[in-house]
PDB file of C-alpha atoms in Angstrom:
ATOM      1  CA  MET T 998     -29.745 -15.638  38.529  1.00  0.00           C
ATOM      2  CA  ARG T 999     -28.809 -17.840  35.568  1.00  0.00           C
ATOM      3  CA  ALA T1000     -31.534 -19.425  33.460  1.00  0.00           C
ATOM      4  CA  ALA T1001     -31.445 -23.187  33.201  1.00  0.00           C
ATOM      5  CA  PRO T1002     -29.872 -24.588  30.012  1.00  0.00           C
ATOM      6  CA  ILE T1003     -32.060 -26.070  27.305  1.00  0.00           C
ATOM      7  CA  PRO T1004     -33.233 -29.382  28.806  1.00  0.00           C
ATOM      8  CA  VAL T1005     -32.247 -32.668  27.213  1.00  0.00           C
ATOM      9  CA  PHE T1006     -34.758 -35.453  27.868  1.00  0.00           C
ATOM     10  CA  ASP T1007     -35.254 -39.059  26.903  1.00  0.00           C
ATOM     11  CA  LEU T1008     -39.011 -38.473  26.871  1.00  0.00           C
ATOM     12  CA  TYR T1009     -40.316 -34.991  27.658  1.00  0.00           C
ATOM     13  CA  GLY T1010     -40.451 -34.249  31.369  1.00  0.00           C
ATOM     14  CA  GLU T1011     -38.552 -37.402  32.337  1.00  0.00           C
ATOM     15  CA  GLN T1012     -34.971 -37.428  33.579  1.00  0.00           C
ATOM     16  CA  SER T1013     -32.536 -39.433  31.477  1.00  0.00           C
ATOM     17  CA  ALA T1014     -32.816 -43.064  32.436  1.00  0.00           C
ATOM     18  CA  LYS T1015     -29.866 -45.056  33.762  1.00  0.00           C
ATOM     19  CA  LEU T1016     -31.101 -48.096  31.834  1.00  0.00           C
ATOM     20  CA  PRO T1017     -31.256 -48.109  28.013  1.00  0.00           C
ATOM     21  CA  LEU T1018     -34.461 -46.784  26.506  1.00  0.00           C
ATOM     22  CA  ASP T1019     -36.857 -49.057  24.679  1.00  0.00           C
ATOM     23  CA  PRO T1020     -35.858 -48.854  20.995  1.00  0.00           C
ATOM     24  CA  VAL T1021     -39.436 -47.947  20.032  1.00  0.00           C
ATOM     25  CA  HIS T1022     -41.920 -45.811  21.949  1.00  0.00           C
ATOM     26  CA  ILE T1023     -45.235 -44.406  20.792  1.00  0.00           C
ATOM     27  CA  GLU T1024     -47.909 -42.536  22.688  1.00  0.00           C
ATOM     28  CA  THR T1025     -50.810 -40.239  21.940  1.00  0.00           C
ATOM     29  CA  ILE T1026     -50.310 -36.482  21.877  1.00  0.00           C
ATOM     30  CA  ARG T1027     -52.879 -36.215  24.648  1.00  0.00           C
ATOM     31  CA  ALA T1028     -51.122 -38.643  27.016  1.00  0.00           C
ATOM     32  CA  ARG T1029     -48.206 -36.333  27.811  1.00  0.00           C
ATOM     33  CA  SER T1030     -49.430 -32.908  26.719  1.00  0.00           C
ATOM     34  CA  ARG T1031     -52.511 -33.018  28.951  1.00  0.00           C
ATOM     35  CA  LEU T1032     -50.239 -33.418  31.986  1.00  0.00           C
ATOM     36  CA  HIS T1033     -48.458 -30.177  31.089  1.00  0.00           C
ATOM     37  CA  ASP T1034     -51.505 -28.033  30.201  1.00  0.00           C
ATOM     38  CA  TRP T1035     -50.907 -28.881  26.509  1.00  0.00           C
ATOM     39  CA  ILE T1036     -47.562 -27.061  26.567  1.00  0.00           C
ATOM     40  CA  ILE T1037     -44.343 -28.892  25.676  1.00  0.00           C
ATOM     41  CA  ARG T1038     -41.601 -26.366  26.346  1.00  0.00           C
ATOM     42  CA  PRO T1039     -38.493 -26.139  24.127  1.00  0.00           C
ATOM     43  CA  HIS T1040     -36.184 -29.109  24.687  1.00  0.00           C
ATOM     44  CA  ARG T1041     -34.107 -31.579  22.741  1.00  0.00           C
ATOM     45  CA  HIS T1042     -33.200 -35.269  22.697  1.00  0.00           C
ATOM     46  CA  GLY T1043     -29.674 -36.616  22.569  1.00  0.00           C
ATOM     47  CA  ALA T1044     -29.930 -39.633  20.242  1.00  0.00           C
ATOM     48  CA  LEU T1045     -33.648 -40.002  19.587  1.00  0.00           C
ATOM     49  CA  HIS T1046     -35.585 -39.499  16.366  1.00  0.00           C
ATOM     50  CA  GLN T1047     -39.203 -38.386  16.697  1.00  0.00           C
ATOM     51  CA  VAL T1048     -42.137 -38.283  14.297  1.00  0.00           C
ATOM     52  CA  PHE T1049     -45.217 -36.267  15.262  1.00  0.00           C
ATOM     53  CA  TRP T1050     -48.503 -37.063  13.523  1.00  0.00           C
ATOM     54  CA  ILE T1051     -51.306 -34.563  14.208  1.00  0.00           C
ATOM     55  CA  ARG T1052     -54.649 -35.740  12.829  1.00  0.00           C
ATOM     56  CA  ARG T1053     -56.922 -33.265  14.595  1.00  0.00           C
ATOM     57  CA  GLY T1054     -56.362 -29.888  16.214  1.00  0.00           C
ATOM     58  CA  GLY T1055     -53.188 -27.832  15.971  1.00  0.00           C
ATOM     59  CA  GLY T1056     -51.362 -25.107  17.852  1.00  0.00           C
ATOM     60  CA  GLU T1057     -47.955 -23.446  17.810  1.00  0.00           C
ATOM     61  CA  LEU T1058     -44.632 -25.103  16.986  1.00  0.00           C
ATOM     62  CA  THR T1059     -41.330 -23.750  18.302  1.00  0.00           C
ATOM     63  CA  LEU T1060     -38.398 -24.923  16.202  1.00  0.00           C
ATOM     64  CA  GLU T1061     -34.987 -23.652  17.260  1.00  0.00           C
ATOM     65  CA  ASN T1062     -35.541 -19.860  17.380  1.00  0.00           C
ATOM     66  CA  GLU T1063     -38.799 -19.634  15.426  1.00  0.00           C
ATOM     67  CA  THR T1064     -42.418 -20.084  16.476  1.00  0.00           C
ATOM     68  CA  ARG T1065     -45.260 -20.596  14.010  1.00  0.00           C
ATOM     69  CA  CYS T1066     -48.771 -21.997  13.854  1.00  0.00           C
ATOM     70  CA  PHE T1067     -49.745 -25.394  12.467  1.00  0.00           C
ATOM     71  CA  ALA T1068     -53.025 -27.215  11.919  1.00  0.00           C
ATOM     72  CA  ALA T1069     -54.015 -30.823  11.288  1.00  0.00           C
ATOM     73  CA  PRO T1070     -53.280 -32.817   9.283  1.00  0.00           C
ATOM     74  CA  PHE T1071     -49.618 -32.243  10.063  1.00  0.00           C
ATOM     75  CA  LEU T1072     -46.555 -34.507   9.972  1.00  0.00           C
ATOM     76  CA  PHE T1073     -43.308 -33.387  11.600  1.00  0.00           C
ATOM     77  CA  VAL T1074     -39.915 -35.182  11.782  1.00  0.00           C
ATOM     78  CA  VAL T1075     -37.476 -34.112  14.525  1.00  0.00           C
ATOM     79  CA  PRO T1076     -33.858 -35.348  14.278  1.00  0.00           C
ATOM     80  CA  PRO T1077     -31.672 -35.750  17.386  1.00  0.00           C
ATOM     81  CA  GLY T1078     -30.410 -32.537  18.946  1.00  0.00           C
ATOM     82  CA  THR T1079     -33.110 -30.294  17.459  1.00  0.00           C
ATOM     83  CA  VAL T1080     -34.683 -27.812  19.884  1.00  0.00           C
ATOM     84  CA  HIS T1081     -38.457 -28.087  19.573  1.00  0.00           C
ATOM     85  CA  GLY T1082     -41.571 -27.356  21.587  1.00  0.00           C
ATOM     86  CA  PHE T1083     -45.336 -27.204  21.176  1.00  0.00           C
ATOM     87  CA  HIS T1084     -48.316 -25.312  22.515  1.00  0.00           C
ATOM     88  CA  PHE T1085     -51.155 -27.576  21.439  1.00  0.00           C
ATOM     89  CA  ARG T1086     -54.768 -26.526  21.268  1.00  0.00           C
ATOM     90  CA  GLU T1087     -56.644 -28.402  23.940  1.00  0.00           C
ATOM     91  CA  GLY T1088     -58.033 -31.666  22.585  1.00  0.00           C
ATOM     92  CA  THR T1089     -55.448 -32.027  19.811  1.00  0.00           C
ATOM     93  CA  GLN T1090     -55.231 -35.658  18.671  1.00  0.00           C
ATOM     94  CA  GLY T1091     -52.418 -37.657  17.130  1.00  0.00           C
ATOM     95  CA  HIS T1092     -49.327 -39.652  18.016  1.00  0.00           C
ATOM     96  CA  VAL T1093     -45.620 -39.141  18.655  1.00  0.00           C
ATOM     97  CA  LEU T1094     -43.269 -41.943  17.636  1.00  0.00           C
ATOM     98  CA  THR T1095     -39.806 -42.079  19.228  1.00  0.00           C
ATOM     99  CA  LEU T1096     -37.037 -44.269  17.803  1.00  0.00           C
ATOM    100  CA  THR T1097     -33.492 -44.728  19.065  1.00  0.00           C
ATOM    101  CA  ALA T1098     -30.565 -44.346  16.689  1.00  0.00           C
ATOM    102  CA  GLY T1099     -29.628 -47.919  17.565  1.00  0.00           C
ATOM    103  CA  PHE T1100     -32.988 -49.240  16.382  1.00  0.00           C
ATOM    104  CA  LEU T1101     -32.673 -47.445  13.041  1.00  0.00           C
ATOM    105  CA  ALA T1102     -29.102 -48.657  12.586  1.00  0.00           C
ATOM    106  CA  GLY T1103     -30.182 -52.228  13.291  1.00  0.00           C
ATOM    107  CA  GLN T1104     -32.954 -51.990  10.700  1.00  0.00           C
ATOM    108  CA  GLN T1105     -30.845 -50.303   8.011  1.00  0.00           C
ATOM    109  CA  ALA T1106     -30.770 -53.310   5.694  1.00  0.00           C
ATOM    110  CA  VAL T1107     -34.572 -53.399   5.702  1.00  0.00           C
ATOM    111  CA  LEU T1108     -35.244 -49.682   5.958  1.00  0.00           C
ATOM    112  CA  GLY T1109     -32.984 -48.503   3.145  1.00  0.00           C
ATOM    113  CA  PRO T1110     -33.961 -44.907   2.369  1.00  0.00           C
ATOM    114  CA  ARG T1111     -36.780 -45.079   4.922  1.00  0.00           C
ATOM    115  CA  GLY T1112     -34.176 -44.712   7.680  1.00  0.00           C
ATOM    116  CA  ARG T1113     -33.341 -41.153   6.663  1.00  0.00           C
ATOM    117  CA  LEU T1114     -34.700 -39.264   9.637  1.00  0.00           C
ATOM    118  CA  GLU T1115     -31.628 -37.053  10.025  1.00  0.00           C
ATOM    119  CA  ARG T1116     -33.282 -33.942   8.601  1.00  0.00           C
ATOM    120  CA  ILE T1117     -36.122 -31.742   9.819  1.00  0.00           C
ATOM    121  CA  SER T1118     -39.167 -32.381   7.638  1.00  0.00           C
ATOM    122  CA  GLU T1119     -42.775 -31.293   7.820  1.00  0.00           C
ATOM    123  CA  LEU T1120     -45.842 -31.847   5.697  1.00  0.00           C
ATOM    124  CA  ASP T1121     -49.252 -30.230   5.948  1.00  0.00           C
ATOM    125  CA  GLY T1122     -52.610 -31.156   4.443  1.00  0.00           C
ATOM    126  CA  ARG T1123     -51.754 -29.747   1.016  1.00  0.00           C
ATOM    127  CA  MET T1124     -48.751 -32.097   0.756  1.00  0.00           C
ATOM    128  CA  LEU T1125     -50.259 -35.152   2.420  1.00  0.00           C
ATOM    129  CA  HIS T1126     -53.218 -35.381   0.016  1.00  0.00           C
ATOM    130  CA  ARG T1127     -55.177 -38.617   0.401  1.00  0.00           C
ATOM    131  CA  GLY T1128     -52.300 -40.395   2.182  1.00  0.00           C
ATOM    132  CA  GLN T1129     -53.367 -39.012   5.535  1.00  0.00           C
ATOM    133  CA  ARG T1130     -55.979 -41.752   6.064  1.00  0.00           C
ATOM    134  CA  ARG T1131     -53.367 -44.503   5.637  1.00  0.00           C
ATOM    135  CA  LEU T1132     -50.976 -42.653   7.941  1.00  0.00           C
ATOM    136  CA  ALA T1133     -53.643 -42.353  10.625  1.00  0.00           C
ATOM    137  CA  GLN T1134     -54.435 -46.082  10.353  1.00  0.00           C
ATOM    138  CA  ALA T1135     -50.732 -47.035  10.471  1.00  0.00           C
ATOM    139  CA  PHE T1136     -50.084 -44.937  13.577  1.00  0.00           C
ATOM    140  CA  ARG T1137     -53.149 -46.379  15.332  1.00  0.00           C
ATOM    141  CA  HIS T1138     -52.043 -49.897  14.412  1.00  0.00           C
ATOM    142  CA  LEU T1139     -48.499 -49.267  15.670  1.00  0.00           C
ATOM    143  CA  HIS T1140     -49.854 -47.838  18.925  1.00  0.00           C
ATOM    144  CA  GLY T1141     -51.933 -50.967  19.445  1.00  0.00           C
ATOM    145  CA  VAL T1142     -49.049 -53.323  18.643  1.00  0.00           C
ATOM    146  CA  PHE T1143     -46.783 -51.350  20.965  1.00  0.00           C
ATOM    147  CA  GLY T1144     -49.171 -51.969  23.855  1.00  0.00           C
ATOM    148  CA  GLU T1145     -49.435 -55.669  23.045  1.00  0.00           C
ATOM    149  CA  ALA T1146     -45.665 -56.071  22.618  1.00  0.00           C
ATOM    150  CA  SER T1147     -44.712 -54.525  25.952  1.00  0.00           C
ATOM    151  CA  PRO T1148     -42.375 -56.721  28.031  1.00  0.00           C
ATOM    152  CA  ALA T1149     -45.034 -57.036  30.724  1.00  0.00           C
ATOM    153  CA  ARG T1150     -47.365 -58.874  28.347  1.00  0.00           C
ATOM    154  CA  GLU T1151     -44.755 -61.184  26.801  1.00  0.00           C
ATOM    155  CA  VAL T1152     -46.800 -61.730  23.654  1.00  0.00           C
ATOM    156  CA  ALA T1153     -45.206 -64.289  21.338  1.00  0.00           C
ATOM    157  CA  GLY T1154     -43.656 -62.600  18.312  1.00  0.00           C
ATOM    158  CA  GLY T1155     -44.233 -59.173  19.841  1.00  0.00           C
ATOM    159  CA  PRO T1156     -40.862 -57.594  18.914  1.00  0.00           C
ATOM    160  CA  ALA T1157     -41.143 -58.775  15.299  1.00  0.00           C
ATOM    161  CA  ARG T1158     -44.699 -57.459  14.984  1.00  0.00           C
ATOM    162  CA  LEU T1159     -43.614 -54.166  16.523  1.00  0.00           C
ATOM    163  CA  ALA T1160     -40.711 -53.808  14.087  1.00  0.00           C
ATOM    164  CA  GLY T1161     -43.047 -54.591  11.214  1.00  0.00           C
ATOM    165  CA  ALA T1162     -45.533 -51.952  12.333  1.00  0.00           C
ATOM    166  CA  VAL T1163     -42.712 -49.398  12.587  1.00  0.00           C
ATOM    167  CA  LEU T1164     -41.551 -50.256   9.066  1.00  0.00           C
ATOM    168  CA  GLU T1165     -45.079 -49.705   7.801  1.00  0.00           C
ATOM    169  CA  VAL T1166     -45.185 -46.209   9.319  1.00  0.00           C
ATOM    170  CA  LEU T1167     -41.719 -45.324   8.043  1.00  0.00           C
ATOM    171  CA  GLY T1168     -42.564 -46.556   4.575  1.00  0.00           C
ATOM    172  CA  LEU T1169     -45.640 -44.321   4.440  1.00  0.00           C
ATOM    173  CA  LEU T1170     -43.590 -41.480   5.905  1.00  0.00           C
ATOM    174  CA  GLU T1171     -40.912 -41.733   3.225  1.00  0.00           C
ATOM    175  CA  HIS T1172     -43.560 -41.967   0.507  1.00  0.00           C
ATOM    176  CA  ALA T1173     -45.267 -38.855   1.871  1.00  0.00           C
ATOM    177  CA  LEU T1174     -41.974 -36.941   2.060  1.00  0.00           C
ATOM    178  CA  GLU T1175     -41.051 -37.847  -1.509  1.00  0.00           C
ATOM    179  CA  ARG T1176     -44.520 -37.045  -2.842  1.00  0.00           C
ATOM    180  CA  GLY T1177     -44.590 -33.784  -0.888  1.00  0.00           C
ATOM    181  CA  GLY T1178     -41.227 -32.689  -2.254  1.00  0.00           C
ATOM    182  CA  ALA T1179     -39.325 -33.247   1.009  1.00  0.00           C
ATOM    183  CA  GLY T1180     -37.357 -36.346  -0.040  1.00  0.00           C
ATOM    184  CA  SER T1181     -33.636 -35.831  -0.541  1.00  0.00           C
ATOM    185  CA  GLY T1182     -33.288 -37.982  -3.672  1.00  0.00           C
ATOM    186  CA  LEU T1183     -29.575 -38.415  -2.887  1.00  0.00           C
ATOM    187  CA  PRO T1184     -27.458 -41.560  -3.059  1.00  0.00           C
ATOM    188  CA  PRO T1185     -27.563 -43.212   0.367  1.00  0.00           C
ATOM    189  CA  ARG T1186     -23.805 -43.730   0.823  1.00  0.00           C
ATOM    190  CA  PRO T1187     -22.727 -40.019   0.795  1.00  0.00           C
ATOM    191  CA  ALA T1188     -25.856 -39.076   2.726  1.00  0.00           C
ATOM    192  CA  LEU T1189     -25.066 -41.668   5.399  1.00  0.00           C
ATOM    193  CA  LEU T1190     -21.466 -40.437   5.683  1.00  0.00           C
ATOM    194  CA  VAL T1191     -22.638 -36.863   6.103  1.00  0.00           C
ATOM    195  CA  ALA T1192     -25.216 -37.963   8.690  1.00  0.00           C
ATOM    196  CA  ARG T1193     -22.430 -39.672  10.649  1.00  0.00           C
ATOM    197  CA  PHE T1194     -20.257 -36.550  10.349  1.00  0.00           C
ATOM    198  CA  ARG T1195     -23.113 -34.358  11.571  1.00  0.00           C
ATOM    199  CA  ALA T1196     -23.609 -36.695  14.541  1.00  0.00           C
ATOM    200  CA  LEU T1197     -19.902 -36.419  15.350  1.00  0.00           C
ATOM    201  CA  VAL T1198     -19.972 -32.628  15.045  1.00  0.00           C
ATOM    202  CA  ASP T1199     -23.111 -32.415  17.154  1.00  0.00           C
ATOM    203  CA  VAL T1200     -21.266 -34.052  20.052  1.00  0.00           C
ATOM    204  CA  GLU T1201     -17.803 -32.556  19.542  1.00  0.00           C
ATOM    205  CA  PHE T1202     -18.406 -29.119  18.040  1.00  0.00           C
ATOM    206  CA  ARG T1203     -16.468 -27.544  20.928  1.00  0.00           C
ATOM    207  CA  ALA T1204     -13.380 -29.684  20.256  1.00  0.00           C
ATOM    208  CA  ARG T1205     -10.343 -28.537  18.264  1.00  0.00           C
ATOM    209  CA  GLY T1206     -10.011 -31.645  16.088  1.00  0.00           C
ATOM    210  CA  THR T1207      -8.702 -31.243  12.544  1.00  0.00           C
ATOM    211  CA  LEU T1208     -10.534 -32.333   9.400  1.00  0.00           C
ATOM    212  CA  PRO T1209      -8.127 -35.253   8.732  1.00  0.00           C
ATOM    213  CA  GLU T1210      -8.650 -36.463  12.318  1.00  0.00           C
ATOM    214  CA  GLN T1211     -12.434 -36.292  11.964  1.00  0.00           C
ATOM    215  CA  ALA T1212     -12.351 -38.059   8.603  1.00  0.00           C
ATOM    216  CA  ARG T1213     -10.102 -40.808   9.979  1.00  0.00           C
ATOM    217  CA  ARG T1214     -12.584 -41.467  12.777  1.00  0.00           C
ATOM    218  CA  LEU T1215     -15.259 -41.971  10.117  1.00  0.00           C
ATOM    219  CA  GLY T1216     -13.063 -44.323   8.116  1.00  0.00           C
ATOM    220  CA  VAL T1217     -12.587 -42.045   5.097  1.00  0.00           C
ATOM    221  CA  SER T1218     -10.087 -39.497   3.850  1.00  0.00           C
ATOM    222  CA  ALA T1219     -10.496 -35.748   4.290  1.00  0.00           C
ATOM    223  CA  THR T1220     -11.047 -35.473   0.530  1.00  0.00           C
ATOM    224  CA  GLN T1221     -13.833 -38.075   0.582  1.00  0.00           C
ATOM    225  CA  LEU T1222     -15.537 -36.378   3.508  1.00  0.00           C
ATOM    226  CA  THR T1223     -15.332 -32.962   1.862  1.00  0.00           C
ATOM    227  CA  ARG T1224     -16.703 -34.329  -1.418  1.00  0.00           C
ATOM    228  CA  ALA T1225     -19.636 -36.007   0.353  1.00  0.00           C
ATOM    229  CA  CYS T1226     -20.484 -32.893   2.380  1.00  0.00           C
ATOM    230  CA  ARG T1227     -20.494 -30.714  -0.730  1.00  0.00           C
ATOM    231  CA  GLN T1228     -22.550 -33.244  -2.689  1.00  0.00           C
ATOM    232  CA  VAL T1229     -25.194 -33.674   0.007  1.00  0.00           C
ATOM    233  CA  THR T1230     -25.345 -30.184   1.557  1.00  0.00           C
ATOM    234  CA  GLY T1231     -23.455 -27.860  -0.778  1.00  0.00           C
ATOM    235  CA  ARG T1232     -21.212 -26.901   2.142  1.00  0.00           C
ATOM    236  CA  SER T1233     -17.748 -27.878   3.332  1.00  0.00           C
ATOM    237  CA  PRO T1234     -17.115 -29.789   6.583  1.00  0.00           C
ATOM    238  CA  LEU T1235     -15.756 -26.579   8.148  1.00  0.00           C
ATOM    239  CA  GLU T1236     -18.919 -24.697   7.176  1.00  0.00           C
ATOM    240  CA  LEU T1237     -21.059 -27.445   8.728  1.00  0.00           C
ATOM    241  CA  LEU T1238     -19.003 -27.201  11.920  1.00  0.00           C
ATOM    242  CA  GLN T1239     -19.426 -23.424  11.920  1.00  0.00           C
ATOM    243  CA  ASP T1240     -23.171 -23.858  11.333  1.00  0.00           C
ATOM    244  CA  ARG T1241     -23.363 -26.104  14.405  1.00  0.00           C
ATOM    245  CA  ARG T1242     -21.451 -23.598  16.536  1.00  0.00           C
ATOM    246  CA  MET T1243     -23.698 -20.777  15.330  1.00  0.00           C
ATOM    247  CA  LEU T1244     -26.774 -22.862  16.100  1.00  0.00           C
ATOM    248  CA  GLU T1245     -25.528 -23.502  19.636  1.00  0.00           C
ATOM    249  CA  ALA T1246     -24.789 -19.816  20.136  1.00  0.00           C
ATOM    250  CA  MET T1247     -28.260 -18.820  18.921  1.00  0.00           C
ATOM    251  CA  ARG T1248     -29.869 -21.438  21.175  1.00  0.00           C
ATOM    252  CA  LEU T1249     -28.006 -20.120  24.211  1.00  0.00           C
ATOM    253  CA  LEU T1250     -28.755 -16.508  23.340  1.00  0.00           C
ATOM    254  CA  ALA T1251     -32.453 -17.271  22.950  1.00  0.00           C
ATOM    255  CA  HIS T1252     -32.962 -19.658  25.840  1.00  0.00           C
ATOM    256  CA  THR T1253     -30.443 -18.676  28.566  1.00  0.00           C
ATOM    257  CA  THR T1254     -29.083 -15.571  30.279  1.00  0.00           C
ATOM    258  CA  LEU T1255     -25.422 -16.563  29.959  1.00  0.00           C
ATOM    259  CA  GLY T1256     -23.021 -13.739  29.194  1.00  0.00           C
ATOM    260  CA  ILE T1257     -21.686 -13.260  25.659  1.00  0.00           C
ATOM    261  CA  GLY T1258     -18.236 -14.485  26.701  1.00  0.00           C
ATOM    262  CA  GLU T1259     -19.683 -17.583  28.365  1.00  0.00           C
ATOM    263  CA  ILE T1260     -21.734 -18.321  25.251  1.00  0.00           C
ATOM    264  CA  ALA T1261     -18.627 -17.958  23.098  1.00  0.00           C
ATOM    265  CA  TYR T1262     -16.772 -20.628  25.082  1.00  0.00           C
ATOM    266  CA  ALA T1263     -19.845 -22.879  25.331  1.00  0.00           C
ATOM    267  CA  SER T1264     -20.264 -22.703  21.546  1.00  0.00           C
ATOM    268  CA  GLY T1265     -16.709 -23.795  20.772  1.00  0.00           C
ATOM    269  CA  PHE T1266     -14.957 -20.446  20.361  1.00  0.00           C
ATOM    270  CA  SER T1267     -11.733 -19.735  22.271  1.00  0.00           C
ATOM    271  CA  ASP T1268     -11.889 -15.921  21.892  1.00  0.00           C
ATOM    272  CA  PRO T1269     -15.095 -13.990  22.783  1.00  0.00           C
ATOM    273  CA  ALA T1270     -14.012 -11.008  20.653  1.00  0.00           C
ATOM    274  CA  TYR T1271     -13.555 -13.229  17.598  1.00  0.00           C
ATOM    275  CA  PHE T1272     -16.873 -14.899  18.374  1.00  0.00           C
ATOM    276  CA  SER T1273     -18.670 -11.538  18.329  1.00  0.00           C
ATOM    277  CA  ARG T1274     -17.084 -10.590  14.990  1.00  0.00           C
ATOM    278  CA  PHE T1275     -17.805 -14.015  13.498  1.00  0.00           C
ATOM    279  CA  PHE T1276     -21.403 -13.971  14.726  1.00  0.00           C
ATOM    280  CA  ALA T1277     -22.031 -10.457  13.390  1.00  0.00           C
ATOM    281  CA  LYS T1278     -20.624 -11.417  10.004  1.00  0.00           C
ATOM    282  CA  ARG T1279     -22.734 -14.583   9.753  1.00  0.00           C
ATOM    283  CA  ALA T1280     -25.957 -13.240  11.255  1.00  0.00           C
ATOM    284  CA  GLY T1281     -25.718  -9.647  10.071  1.00  0.00           C
ATOM    285  CA  ARG T1282     -26.160  -8.352  13.614  1.00  0.00           C
ATOM    286  CA  PRO T1283     -24.319  -8.617  16.934  1.00  0.00           C
ATOM    287  CA  PRO T1284     -25.068 -11.450  19.368  1.00  0.00           C
ATOM    288  CA  SER T1285     -26.593  -9.044  21.881  1.00  0.00           C
ATOM    289  CA  SER T1286     -29.393  -8.264  19.400  1.00  0.00           C
ATOM    290  CA  LEU T1287     -30.833 -11.743  19.887  1.00  0.00           C
ATOM    291  CA  ARG T1288     -31.460 -11.170  23.556  1.00  0.00           C
ATOM    292  CA  ARG T1289     -35.127 -10.928  24.524  1.00  0.00           C
ATOM    293  CA  PRO T1290     -36.174  -7.944  26.616  1.00  0.00           C
ATOM    294  CA  PRO T1291     -36.428  -8.918  30.311  1.00  0.00           C
ATOM    295  CA  ASP T1292     -40.202  -8.493  30.328  1.00  0.00           C
ATOM    296  CA  ARG T1293     -40.757 -10.677  27.254  1.00  0.00           C
ATOM    297  CA  PRO T1294     -41.104 -14.358  28.125  1.00  0.00           C
ATOM    298  CA  ALA T1295     -39.718 -17.091  25.918  1.00  0.00           C
ATOM    299  CA  PRO T1296     -42.288 -18.517  23.466  1.00  0.00           C
ATOM    300  CA  THR T1297     -43.988 -21.744  24.464  1.00  0.00           C
TER     301      THR T1297
END
């Protein structure tokens, strides 16, 4: 019997909505986790950015194929498409902020560098220093404004107040990332181009498009795209595409029981034998070595 693929949710545990999501959503950690015995199993979101703020408690974080412990205060940024899960200690307190890519794009002129949520980032108490009190206040304020600005209440000026509260949180977030050593410090134009390329690759990593075709879709030349990728990541566009295919293969190996050949095709490879050689060269071990023993459950 085949294991289910890694679930893709709008909000955890909810089927993808037919109507567009609210551009901003915030809730307490307790609100959703308590319904699932404080366990949020590995999943991902298609086009949603999330920021987790843990002010009390802790637990275990599963990120892609790794599981590790964390403790409050803890700040965690999850870009779209990232497999993540939590096993919170009962009573853990904090908030999770969810923003659509459309909201961030619409606020780009105001956000500037604060809109850079395309990378995984995390900060613990040693990095947050005294800024954790302001973060806690900003998240509480945003949560309150979110409730007041809901369509059902029709509060005058609600959307503007909500956007302002989001900007306050993102400003503190960017300041914390820079102070904690997690800021990129890169010019925004190349970084934005690479973020757009990554978004394209994330959707079409199985396709056989050429580099000039991909660059043309982004409105630049292949040379410009290559230069930006190397400047921002130190890797070529082809290497980033290969990274995405490897990531997909490792996700499927860790979280499904698909056969090696099926995983090869699902990860964008046309030849399972080549896939096995490529994987072994990149990972230093064959794909079969990532399989969990049948009696060992997946981490939660």
